[in-house]
Amino acid sequence: MHRFKITELGKNAFWLRGTERDHLVRVLRLTPGDKVLGYDNSGMEYTGVILKIEEKSVTCRILSTDHPDVEAHTSVFLVAGLSKGEKMEWVIQKGTEIGMDGLFPLRAKRSVMQLEGSKAQERVARWQKIAAEASKQSHRVKEPQIGEVCNWGDLKDKLPEGTQWLIPYEEEKTRRLTTVLSTFDPNLPIAVLIGPEGGFEAAEVARASEDLGAQSVSLGPRILRAETAALAALTLVLGHFGDVG
Amino acid sequence: MHRFKITELGKNAFWLRGTERDHLVRVLRLTPGDKVLGYDNSGMEYTGVILKIEEKSVTCRILSTDHPDVEAHTSVFLVAGLSKGEKMEWVIQKGTEIGMDGLFPLRAKRSVMQLEGSKAQERVARWQKIAAEASKQSHRVKEPQIGEVCNWGDLKDKLPEGTQWLIPYEEEKTRRLTTVLSTFDPNLPIAVLIGPEGGFEAAEVARASEDLGAQSVSLGPRILRAETAALAALTLVLGHFGDVG
């Protein structure tokens, strides 16, 4: 059954509009009587049957309401230093599949790409679309939030209070990720700071520690590219708490 | 220091030829007196100083020999159903960084791309090159082996005796990867079978179980794309045995 993001939810019906409506009609060519799945980012999943297709909306009658246990129980965010377009895109796509709760693009010192103003907003909108598509593909019922491009100073306010911060760092030779995870509370959010290509500068790691209480950790002896580190760290954190694997 | 794959190793010197020699001379423009790192896939790492640059070879005197603890202690192989070029390429690149011991491309039932003959050989050569580059980038001293494109019937002979087989499978709802890993011996190789786009067919999972004793496992409730499943599974297996994270 095809999955759609619900535009409006009623008691016995839901409505799909905009791109969801167009995708259903033009690309998938579904017709009244066809069954679809809908989600509204509340964690619920609705099985519906198409009642009516109109120029601007599709009406579906709700057949059943479900609460699938598909979302990770521990909330893990990635804060990713801006790196070239394609790398961010696949961290967002793969990170969504693996189960991240959100991603915040960070202007890091070594970020080659520096997004500003409307260009930044367009890019974030595109990233949100990638997260939405990956959510459907992986059968999630909540799309991860893609935050606005932010600076170091913004992070504390962007993430929930009580967030537990990790910063994988090449120069951290002793403290391993798994050791730190065993001290973390799975009921509080976890944020993983990932550098851009070239990694974080020492000053950024120090700042993360001072401002956010971030613990620098080693992911092991092999040097991982930024995008590989992001997905490996996410997988290890979610795996540690039984949310993947 | 730049890293090179040693073409010939002597008692007090090593030689770089072919593309390694050309890369050193033409791209990096190193000159006699410059220090370099060399590896010969034995697990050893050699610090050398360039003595002589000739048209077909570079001679380096060995200053020191080291045995860095950079390779994973548990040997994990990926067997990946052939999928479109770029996906295989990044599974090979990222898998090398994370620490796989090798990858075997498999002609799976749903493989869209079916490589045969010389075309297959060229592709494997290209993949081996990607693995070699990723090995240098991640400071590995052993390049993972990229096997020839093979069929189901070849797998048993391709992998070492005693290999412990895993096959992540969407339809496996009960047996989790981590549960199975706790029964595995980290001193014996582990092979993870990953489907092509569209995943394995039930008949292939059954065959893997009968012929190889592969245990089908769930990676969790979210549906992962083939390439995401490959890297998540590799990370979780190596992470379970302390080789990453």
Short mmCIF file of C-alpha atoms in Angstrom, two decimals:
data_model
loop_
_atom_site.label_atom_id
_atom_site.label_comp_id
_atom_site.label_asym_id
_atom_site.label_seq_id
_atom_site.Cartn_x
_atom_site.Cartn_y
_atom_site.Cartn_z
CA MET A 1 0.00 0.00 0.00
CA HIS A 2 1.30 3.47 -0.86
CA ARG A 3 2.04 5.91 1.97
CA PHE A 4 1.03 9.55 2.09
CA LYS A 5 1.50 12.44 4.43
CA ILE A 6 -1.89 13.62 5.59
CA THR A 7 -2.67 17.29 4.92
CA GLU A 8 -5.81 17.40 7.07
CA LEU A 9 -7.11 14.83 9.51
CA GLY A 10 -10.77 14.51 10.45
CA LYS A 11 -12.65 12.10 12.69
CA ASN A 12 -13.52 9.56 10.01
CA ALA A 13 -11.56 10.84 7.03
CA PHE A 14 -8.28 12.44 5.98
CA TRP A 15 -7.40 14.68 3.08
CA LEU A 16 -4.33 14.79 0.84
CA ARG A 17 -3.50 18.03 -0.94
CA GLY A 18 -0.61 19.62 -2.83
CA THR A 19 2.19 17.32 -3.89
CA GLU A 20 0.71 14.35 -2.01
CA ARG A 21 -2.52 14.69 -3.95
CA ASP A 22 -0.68 15.16 -7.26
CA HIS A 23 1.61 12.21 -6.63
CA LEU A 24 -1.36 9.95 -5.87
CA VAL A 25 -3.28 11.06 -8.97
CA ARG A 26 -0.63 11.71 -11.62
CA VAL A 27 2.24 9.40 -10.73
CA LEU A 28 0.57 6.46 -8.99
CA ARG A 29 -2.73 6.92 -10.83
CA LEU A 30 -4.74 5.62 -7.90
CA THR A 31 -8.52 5.81 -8.14
CA PRO A 32 -11.50 5.79 -5.74
CA GLY A 33 -11.70 2.45 -3.93
CA ASP A 34 -7.91 2.06 -3.72
CA LYS A 35 -6.50 1.70 -0.23
CA VAL A 36 -3.71 3.95 1.06
CA LEU A 37 -1.74 4.49 4.24
CA GLY A 38 -1.58 7.94 5.80
CA TYR A 39 0.56 9.42 8.56
CA ASP A 40 0.40 12.81 10.22
CA ASN A 41 3.71 12.88 12.16
CA SER A 42 1.84 12.15 15.39
CA GLY A 43 3.10 8.58 15.45
CA MET A 44 -0.25 7.22 14.26
CA GLU A 45 -0.82 5.45 10.97
CA TYR A 46 -4.17 5.49 9.21
CA THR A 47 -5.42 2.96 6.68
CA GLY A 48 -7.82 4.69 4.34
CA VAL A 49 -9.78 4.10 1.17
CA ILE A 50 -10.00 6.78 -1.51
CA LEU A 51 -13.52 8.23 -1.62
CA LYS A 52 -13.17 11.20 -3.90
CA ILE A 53 -10.50 12.74 -6.11
CA GLU A 54 -10.86 16.45 -6.78
CA GLU A 55 -8.70 19.02 -8.48
CA LYS A 56 -7.05 20.17 -5.29
CA SER A 57 -7.64 17.34 -2.87
CA VAL A 58 -8.14 13.63 -2.33
CA THR A 59 -10.60 12.49 0.35
CA CYS A 60 -9.95 9.18 2.09
CA ARG A 61 -12.25 7.44 4.56
CA ILE A 62 -10.39 6.05 7.56
CA LEU A 63 -10.77 2.27 7.79
CA SER A 64 -8.43 1.73 10.73
CA THR A 65 -6.06 3.61 13.00
CA ASP A 66 -2.82 2.05 14.13
CA HIS A 67 0.13 2.97 16.32
CA PRO A 68 3.02 1.02 14.75
CA ASP A 69 6.13 0.53 16.88
CA VAL A 70 8.40 1.76 14.11
CA GLU A 71 10.00 4.87 15.58
CA ALA A 72 13.15 4.71 17.70
CA HIS A 73 12.48 4.94 21.45
CA THR A 74 15.61 6.96 22.08
CA SER A 75 15.65 10.34 20.39
CA VAL A 76 18.91 10.85 18.51
CA PHE A 77 19.77 14.02 16.59
CA LEU A 78 22.63 14.65 14.21
CA VAL A 79 24.28 18.05 14.12
CA ALA A 80 26.22 17.97 10.86
CA GLY A 81 28.84 20.46 9.75
CA LEU A 82 27.84 21.75 6.33
CA SER A 83 29.53 19.71 3.64
CA LYS A 84 29.02 19.51 -0.08
CA GLY A 85 25.43 19.02 -1.20
CA GLU A 86 25.38 15.36 -2.04
CA LYS A 87 26.95 14.24 1.23
CA MET A 88 24.40 16.08 3.34
CA GLU A 89 21.67 14.62 1.18
CA TRP A 90 22.69 11.07 1.76
CA VAL A 91 23.33 11.54 5.45
CA ILE A 92 19.74 12.84 5.63
CA GLN A 93 18.35 9.99 3.52
CA LYS A 94 20.24 7.21 5.30
CA GLY A 95 19.94 8.84 8.72
CA THR A 96 16.16 8.94 8.27
CA GLU A 97 16.06 5.24 7.39
CA ILE A 98 18.24 4.32 10.37
CA GLY A 99 16.00 6.32 12.66
CA MET A 100 17.33 9.77 13.52
CA ASP A 101 14.87 12.17 15.13
CA GLY A 102 16.28 15.17 13.32
CA LEU A 103 19.30 16.84 11.78
CA PHE A 104 20.68 20.33 12.31
CA PRO A 105 23.08 21.67 9.64
CA LEU A 106 25.91 23.57 11.32
CA ARG A 107 28.20 26.26 9.93
CA ALA A 108 31.51 24.74 11.00
CA LYS A 109 34.90 26.40 10.66
CA ARG A 110 36.02 24.05 7.91
CA SER A 111 32.69 23.98 6.07
CA VAL A 112 33.52 24.56 2.42
CA MET A 113 29.92 25.32 1.61
CA GLN A 114 28.56 28.33 3.49
CA LEU A 115 24.81 28.67 3.01
CA GLU A 116 23.15 32.01 3.76
CA GLY A 117 19.72 33.61 3.48
CA SER A 118 17.26 32.36 0.88
CA LYS A 119 19.79 29.91 -0.54
CA ALA A 120 19.99 28.27 2.87
CA GLN A 121 16.20 28.13 3.15
CA GLU A 122 15.83 26.51 -0.27
CA ARG A 123 18.42 23.93 0.61
CA VAL A 124 16.75 23.11 3.92
CA ALA A 125 13.42 22.73 2.13
CA ARG A 126 15.05 20.31 -0.29
CA TRP A 127 16.60 18.36 2.60
CA GLN A 128 13.22 18.20 4.34
CA LYS A 129 11.77 16.72 1.16
CA ILE A 130 14.49 14.07 1.11
CA ALA A 131 13.72 13.25 4.75
CA ALA A 132 10.01 12.99 3.95
CA GLU A 133 10.63 10.62 1.03
CA ALA A 134 13.00 8.48 3.07
CA SER A 135 10.44 8.36 5.90
CA LYS A 136 7.86 6.89 3.54
CA GLN A 137 10.33 4.46 2.02
CA SER A 138 11.38 3.19 5.46
CA HIS A 139 7.75 3.07 6.71
CA ARG A 140 8.29 5.67 9.41
CA VAL A 141 5.30 7.55 10.80
CA LYS A 142 7.24 10.62 11.91
CA GLU A 143 9.47 12.58 9.58
CA PRO A 144 12.73 13.72 11.15
CA GLN A 145 12.97 17.45 11.56
CA ILE A 146 15.60 19.19 9.43
CA GLY A 147 16.56 22.36 11.26
CA GLU A 148 17.57 25.68 9.78
CA VAL A 149 21.26 26.11 9.06
CA CYS A 150 22.68 27.29 12.38
CA ASN A 151 25.84 28.48 14.11
CA TRP A 152 27.60 27.14 17.20
CA GLY A 153 25.89 29.74 19.34
CA ASP A 154 22.41 28.58 18.32
CA LEU A 155 22.76 24.92 19.23
CA LYS A 156 21.90 25.10 22.91
CA ASP A 157 18.48 26.59 22.15
CA LYS A 158 17.81 24.45 19.10
CA LEU A 159 17.95 21.15 20.95
CA PRO A 160 15.74 20.02 23.85
CA GLU A 161 16.84 20.66 27.44
CA GLY A 162 18.62 17.69 28.93
CA THR A 163 20.15 16.72 25.58
CA GLN A 164 23.24 14.55 25.99
CA TRP A 165 25.98 15.64 23.60
CA LEU A 166 28.61 13.57 21.80
CA ILE A 167 31.33 14.77 19.48
CA PRO A 168 33.29 12.08 17.62
CA TYR A 169 36.79 13.44 17.18
CA GLU A 170 39.85 11.98 15.43
CA GLU A 171 42.22 13.26 18.09
CA GLU A 172 40.27 11.60 20.92
CA LYS A 173 42.31 8.45 21.40
CA THR A 174 41.11 7.12 24.75
CA ARG A 175 37.38 7.70 25.31
CA ARG A 176 35.33 5.30 23.19
CA LEU A 177 31.75 5.93 22.11
CA THR A 178 30.37 2.77 23.69
CA THR A 179 31.91 3.60 27.06
CA VAL A 180 30.18 6.98 27.11
CA LEU A 181 26.87 5.53 25.91
CA SER A 182 26.72 3.26 28.93
CA THR A 183 26.50 6.43 31.07
CA PHE A 184 23.70 7.98 28.97
CA ASP A 185 19.99 8.01 29.78
CA PRO A 186 18.00 6.55 26.85
CA ASN A 187 14.99 8.60 27.97
CA LEU A 188 16.78 11.87 27.27
CA PRO A 189 17.69 13.08 23.77
CA ILE A 190 21.16 12.45 22.39
CA ALA A 191 22.84 14.74 19.89
CA VAL A 192 25.88 13.70 17.87
CA LEU A 193 28.06 16.49 16.48
CA ILE A 194 29.70 15.56 13.17
CA GLY A 195 32.29 17.70 11.45
CA PRO A 196 32.37 18.81 7.82
CA GLU A 197 34.96 17.39 5.42
CA GLY A 198 38.25 17.91 7.22
CA GLY A 199 36.58 17.51 10.59
CA PHE A 200 36.20 19.92 13.48
CA GLU A 201 38.97 22.23 14.64
CA ALA A 202 40.28 21.69 18.17
CA ALA A 203 38.72 25.02 19.19
CA GLU A 204 35.29 23.78 18.10
CA VAL A 205 35.63 20.58 20.11
CA ALA A 206 36.66 22.66 23.14
CA ARG A 207 33.68 24.96 22.64
CA ALA A 208 31.31 22.00 22.32
CA SER A 209 32.63 20.73 25.63
CA GLU A 210 32.36 24.09 27.41
CA ASP A 211 29.04 25.32 26.01
CA LEU A 212 27.19 22.03 25.59
CA GLY A 213 29.04 19.60 27.85
CA ALA A 214 29.72 17.48 24.77
CA GLN A 215 32.03 14.53 25.36
CA SER A 216 34.55 13.90 22.62
CA VAL A 217 34.66 10.23 21.67
CA SER A 218 36.61 7.93 19.40
CA LEU A 219 34.79 5.78 16.86
CA GLY A 220 37.80 3.50 16.61
CA PRO A 221 41.22 3.44 14.98
CA ARG A 222 40.13 3.91 11.37
CA ILE A 223 39.62 7.44 10.05
CA LEU A 224 36.03 7.84 8.85
CA ARG A 225 34.86 10.43 6.36
CA ALA A 226 32.39 12.89 7.88
CA GLU A 227 29.36 11.27 6.25
CA THR A 228 30.49 7.78 7.24
CA ALA A 229 31.09 8.90 10.82
CA ALA A 230 27.59 10.39 10.95
CA LEU A 231 25.86 7.16 9.96
CA ALA A 232 28.18 4.87 11.92
CA ALA A 233 27.70 6.94 15.09
CA LEU A 234 23.92 7.09 14.60
CA THR A 235 23.79 3.33 14.05
CA LEU A 236 25.93 2.64 17.11
CA VAL A 237 23.91 4.93 19.38
CA LEU A 238 20.53 3.54 18.26
CA GLY A 239 21.99 0.02 18.32
CA HIS A 240 23.24 0.48 21.87
CA PHE A 241 19.70 1.20 23.04
CA GLY A 242 18.11 -1.56 20.97
CA ASP A 243 16.50 0.72 18.41
CA VAL A 244 18.29 -0.85 15.46
CA GLY A 245 19.82 -4.27 14.89
CA MET B 1 52.48 11.93 5.64
CA HIS B 2 51.16 10.50 2.38
CA ARG B 3 50.39 6.78 2.21
CA PHE B 4 51.40 4.47 -0.61
CA LYS B 5 50.91 0.83 -1.48
CA ILE B 6 54.33 -0.80 -1.71
CA THR B 7 55.09 -2.52 -5.01
CA GLU B 8 58.23 -4.28 -3.82
CA LEU B 9 59.56 -4.63 -0.29
CA GLY B 10 63.22 -5.18 0.51
CA LYS B 11 65.13 -5.47 3.77
CA ASN B 12 65.99 -1.80 4.11
CA ALA B 13 64.01 -0.23 1.30
CA PHE B 14 60.72 -0.38 -0.58
CA TRP B 15 59.81 0.55 -4.12
CA LEU B 16 56.73 2.23 -5.56
CA ARG B 17 55.88 1.65 -9.21
CA GLY B 18 52.99 2.19 -11.61
CA THR B 19 50.17 4.42 -10.41
CA GLU B 20 51.67 4.77 -6.91
CA ARG B 21 54.91 6.10 -8.38
CA ASP B 22 53.05 8.41 -10.78
CA HIS B 23 50.77 9.72 -8.03
CA LEU B 24 53.76 10.51 -5.82
CA VAL B 25 55.66 12.28 -8.61
CA ARG B 26 53.00 13.97 -10.74
CA VAL B 27 50.16 14.68 -8.34
CA LEU B 28 51.84 15.09 -4.96
CA ARG B 29 55.15 16.29 -6.47
CA LEU B 30 57.17 14.78 -3.65
CA THR B 31 60.95 14.85 -3.98
CA PRO B 32 63.95 12.96 -2.53
CA GLY B 33 64.17 13.56 1.21
CA ASP B 34 60.38 13.64 1.69
CA LYS B 35 58.97 11.10 4.11
CA VAL B 36 56.18 8.72 3.14
CA LEU B 37 54.22 5.87 4.67
CA GLY B 38 54.04 2.52 2.91
CA TYR B 39 51.89 -0.58 3.46
CA ASP B 40 52.03 -3.97 1.79
CA ASN B 41 48.74 -5.52 2.95
CA SER B 42 50.63 -7.63 5.49
CA GLY B 43 49.38 -5.49 8.36
CA MET B 44 52.72 -3.72 8.68
CA GLU B 45 53.30 -0.03 8.06
CA TYR B 46 56.65 1.33 6.93
CA THR B 47 57.91 4.89 7.36
CA GLY B 48 60.30 5.68 4.54
CA VAL B 49 62.26 8.52 3.06
CA ILE B 50 62.44 9.00 -0.70
CA LEU B 51 65.95 8.21 -1.95
CA LYS B 52 65.57 8.19 -5.69
CA ILE B 53 62.89 8.99 -8.24
CA GLU B 54 63.22 7.25 -11.60
CA GLU B 55 61.02 7.02 -14.64
CA LYS B 56 59.42 3.77 -13.59
CA SER B 57 60.02 3.62 -9.87
CA VAL B 58 60.55 5.46 -6.61
CA THR B 59 63.03 4.05 -4.09
CA CYS B 60 62.41 4.69 -0.40
CA ARG B 61 64.73 3.80 2.46
CA ILE B 62 62.88 2.28 5.41
CA LEU B 63 63.27 4.42 8.55
CA SER B 64 60.95 2.44 10.80
CA THR B 65 58.56 -0.50 10.72
CA ASP B 66 55.34 -0.45 12.66
CA HIS B 67 52.39 -2.76 13.30
CA PRO B 68 49.49 -0.32 13.90
CA ASP B 69 46.40 -1.70 15.63
CA VAL B 70 44.11 -0.26 12.98
CA GLU B 71 42.50 -3.34 11.42
CA ALA B 72 39.36 -4.93 12.87
CA HIS B 73 40.07 -8.02 14.97
CA THR B 74 36.92 -9.76 13.80
CA SER B 75 36.87 -10.50 10.09
CA VAL B 76 33.58 -9.34 8.55
CA PHE B 77 32.72 -9.77 4.88
CA LEU B 78 29.84 -8.29 2.94
CA VAL B 79 28.17 -10.30 0.21
CA ALA B 80 26.21 -7.70 -1.71
CA GLY B 81 23.57 -8.35 -4.34
CA LEU B 82 24.55 -6.44 -7.46
CA SER B 83 22.86 -3.07 -7.49
CA LYS B 84 23.36 0.01 -9.61
CA GLY B 85 26.95 1.20 -9.92
CA GLU B 86 26.99 4.11 -7.56
CA LYS B 87 25.43 2.19 -4.67
CA MET B 88 27.99 -0.60 -4.84
CA GLU B 89 30.70 2.02 -5.01
CA TRP B 90 29.72 3.74 -1.85
CA VAL B 91 29.10 0.52 0.04
CA ILE B 92 32.68 -0.40 -0.91
CA GLN B 93 34.06 3.01 0.04
CA LYS B 94 32.19 3.32 3.35
CA GLY B 95 32.53 -0.39 4.15
CA THR B 96 36.28 -0.07 3.77
CA GLU B 97 36.40 2.89 6.16
CA ILE B 98 34.24 1.10 8.73
CA GLY B 99 36.51 -1.94 8.52
CA MET B 100 35.15 -4.73 6.33
CA ASP B 101 37.61 -7.47 5.41
CA GLY B 102 36.19 -7.89 1.94
CA LEU B 103 33.14 -7.70 -0.30
CA PHE B 104 31.76 -10.26 -2.73
CA PRO B 105 29.35 -8.99 -5.40
CA LEU B 106 26.50 -11.48 -5.84
CA ARG B 107 24.20 -12.03 -8.82
CA ALA B 108 20.91 -11.94 -6.93
CA LYS B 109 17.50 -12.72 -8.45
CA ARG B 110 16.38 -9.11 -8.26
CA SER B 111 19.70 -7.59 -9.35
CA VAL B 112 18.84 -5.08 -12.05
CA MET B 113 22.45 -4.90 -13.16
CA GLN B 114 23.80 -8.22 -14.39
CA LEU B 115 27.54 -8.04 -14.98
CA GLU B 116 29.18 -10.69 -17.16
CA GLY B 117 32.61 -11.42 -18.62
CA SER B 118 35.07 -8.62 -19.24
CA LYS B 119 32.54 -5.99 -18.18
CA ALA B 120 32.36 -7.68 -14.79
CA GLN B 121 36.15 -7.79 -14.52
CA GLU B 122 36.51 -4.11 -15.37
CA ARG B 123 33.93 -3.22 -12.76
CA VAL B 124 35.61 -5.32 -10.08
CA ALA B 125 38.95 -3.66 -10.91
CA ARG B 126 37.29 -0.28 -10.48
CA TRP B 127 35.77 -1.37 -7.15
CA GLN B 128 39.15 -2.65 -5.97
CA LYS B 129 40.60 0.77 -6.76
CA ILE B 130 37.89 2.45 -4.68
CA ALA B 131 38.68 0.07 -1.80
CA ALA B 132 42.39 0.86 -2.13
CA GLU B 133 41.77 4.62 -2.04
CA ALA B 134 39.41 4.31 0.93
CA SER B 135 42.00 2.17 2.73
CA LYS B 136 44.57 4.93 2.43
CA GLN B 137 42.09 7.62 3.44
CA SER B 138 41.08 5.67 6.56
CA HIS B 139 44.71 4.76 7.39
CA ARG B 140 44.17 1.04 6.99
CA VAL B 141 47.16 -1.19 6.34
CA LYS B 142 45.23 -3.97 4.61
CA GLU B 143 42.97 -3.33 1.64
CA PRO B 144 39.72 -5.26 1.73
CA GLN B 145 39.47 -7.88 -0.96
CA ILE B 146 36.82 -7.26 -3.63
CA GLY B 147 35.86 -10.67 -5.00
CA GLU B 148 34.84 -11.54 -8.54
CA VAL B 149 31.12 -11.24 -9.28
CA CYS B 150 29.72 -14.60 -8.17
CA ASN B 151 26.57 -16.68 -8.03
CA TRP B 152 24.83 -18.31 -5.06
CA GLY B 153 26.54 -21.61 -5.82
CA ASP B 154 30.02 -20.08 -5.54
CA LEU B 155 29.70 -18.55 -2.09
CA LYS B 156 30.57 -21.57 0.02
CA ASP B 157 33.99 -21.88 -1.65
CA LYS B 158 34.65 -18.14 -1.84
CA LEU B 159 34.54 -17.58 1.91
CA PRO B 160 36.77 -19.19 4.56
CA GLU B 161 35.69 -22.40 6.26
CA GLY B 162 33.93 -21.77 9.53
CA THR B 163 32.39 -18.52 8.26
CA GLN B 164 29.31 -17.51 10.26
CA TRP B 165 26.54 -16.30 7.93
CA LEU B 166 23.92 -13.63 8.49
CA ILE B 167 21.17 -12.54 6.12
CA PRO B 168 19.20 -9.44 7.13
CA TYR B 169 15.68 -9.93 5.81
CA GLU B 170 12.63 -7.66 5.91
CA GLU B 171 10.28 -10.55 6.55
CA GLU B 172 12.24 -11.75 9.57
CA LYS B 173 10.22 -10.21 12.39
CA THR B 174 11.43 -12.04 15.48
CA ARG B 175 15.18 -12.83 15.34
CA ARG B 176 17.21 -9.69 15.93
CA LEU B 177 20.78 -9.21 14.73
CA THR B 178 22.19 -8.51 18.20
CA THR B 179 20.67 -11.70 19.60
CA VAL B 180 22.38 -13.80 16.96
CA LEU B 181 25.69 -11.95 17.35
CA SER B 182 25.87 -12.95 21.00
CA THR B 183 26.09 -16.58 19.80
CA PHE B 184 28.88 -15.86 17.27
CA ASP B 185 32.59 -16.50 17.72
CA PRO B 186 34.57 -13.31 17.06
CA ASN B 187 37.58 -15.43 16.11
CA LEU B 188 35.78 -16.89 13.11
CA PRO B 189 34.85 -14.86 10.01
CA ILE B 190 31.36 -13.40 9.70
CA ALA B 191 29.64 -12.84 6.35
CA VAL B 192 26.61 -10.60 5.96
CA LEU B 193 24.41 -11.21 2.91
CA ILE B 194 22.77 -8.03 1.63
CA GLY B 195 20.14 -8.01 -1.10
CA PRO B 196 20.05 -5.81 -4.20
CA GLU B 197 17.43 -3.06 -4.54
CA GLY B 198 14.16 -4.80 -3.83
CA GLY B 199 15.85 -7.21 -1.46
CA PHE B 200 16.24 -10.98 -1.57
CA GLU B 201 13.48 -13.31 -2.67
CA ALA B 202 12.19 -15.78 -0.07
CA ALA B 203 13.73 -18.62 -2.08
CA GLU B 204 17.17 -16.99 -1.80
CA VAL B 205 16.84 -16.63 1.97
CA ALA B 206 15.82 -20.29 2.19
CA ARG B 207 18.79 -21.30 0.06
CA ALA B 208 21.18 -19.23 2.18
CA SER B 209 19.87 -21.07 5.22
CA GLU B 210 20.14 -24.55 3.65
CA ASP B 211 23.44 -24.17 1.79
CA LEU B 212 25.30 -21.82 4.12
CA GLY B 213 23.49 -22.12 7.43
CA ALA B 214 22.80 -18.39 7.23
CA GLN B 215 20.51 -17.04 9.94
CA SER B 216 17.97 -14.49 8.78
CA VAL B 217 17.87 -11.50 11.09
CA SER B 218 15.91 -8.31 11.53
CA LEU B 219 17.72 -4.98 11.67
CA GLY B 220 14.70 -3.40 13.33
CA PRO B 221 11.27 -2.08 12.39
CA ARG B 222 12.36 0.48 9.79
CA ILE B 223 12.85 -0.64 6.20
CA LEU B 224 16.42 0.08 5.11
CA ARG B 225 17.57 0.45 1.55
CA ALA B 226 20.04 -2.23 0.51
CA GLU B 227 23.08 0.05 0.78
CA THR B 228 21.96 1.41 4.15
CA ALA B 229 21.37 -2.11 5.47
CA ALA B 230 24.87 -3.13 4.35
CA LEU B 231 26.60 -0.36 6.28
CA ALA B 232 24.30 -0.51 9.30
CA ALA B 233 24.79 -4.28 9.61
CA LEU B 234 28.57 -3.97 9.17
CA THR B 235 28.71 -1.22 11.81
CA LEU B 236 26.59 -3.23 14.25
CA VAL B 237 28.63 -6.42 13.80
CA LEU B 238 31.99 -4.65 14.19
CA GLY B 239 30.55 -2.56 17.01
CA HIS B 240 29.32 -5.65 18.84
CA PHE B 241 32.87 -7.01 18.96
CA GLY B 242 34.44 -3.66 19.87
CA ASP B 243 36.04 -3.04 16.47
CA VAL B 244 34.23 0.24 15.93
CA GLY B 245 32.70 2.79 18.31
#
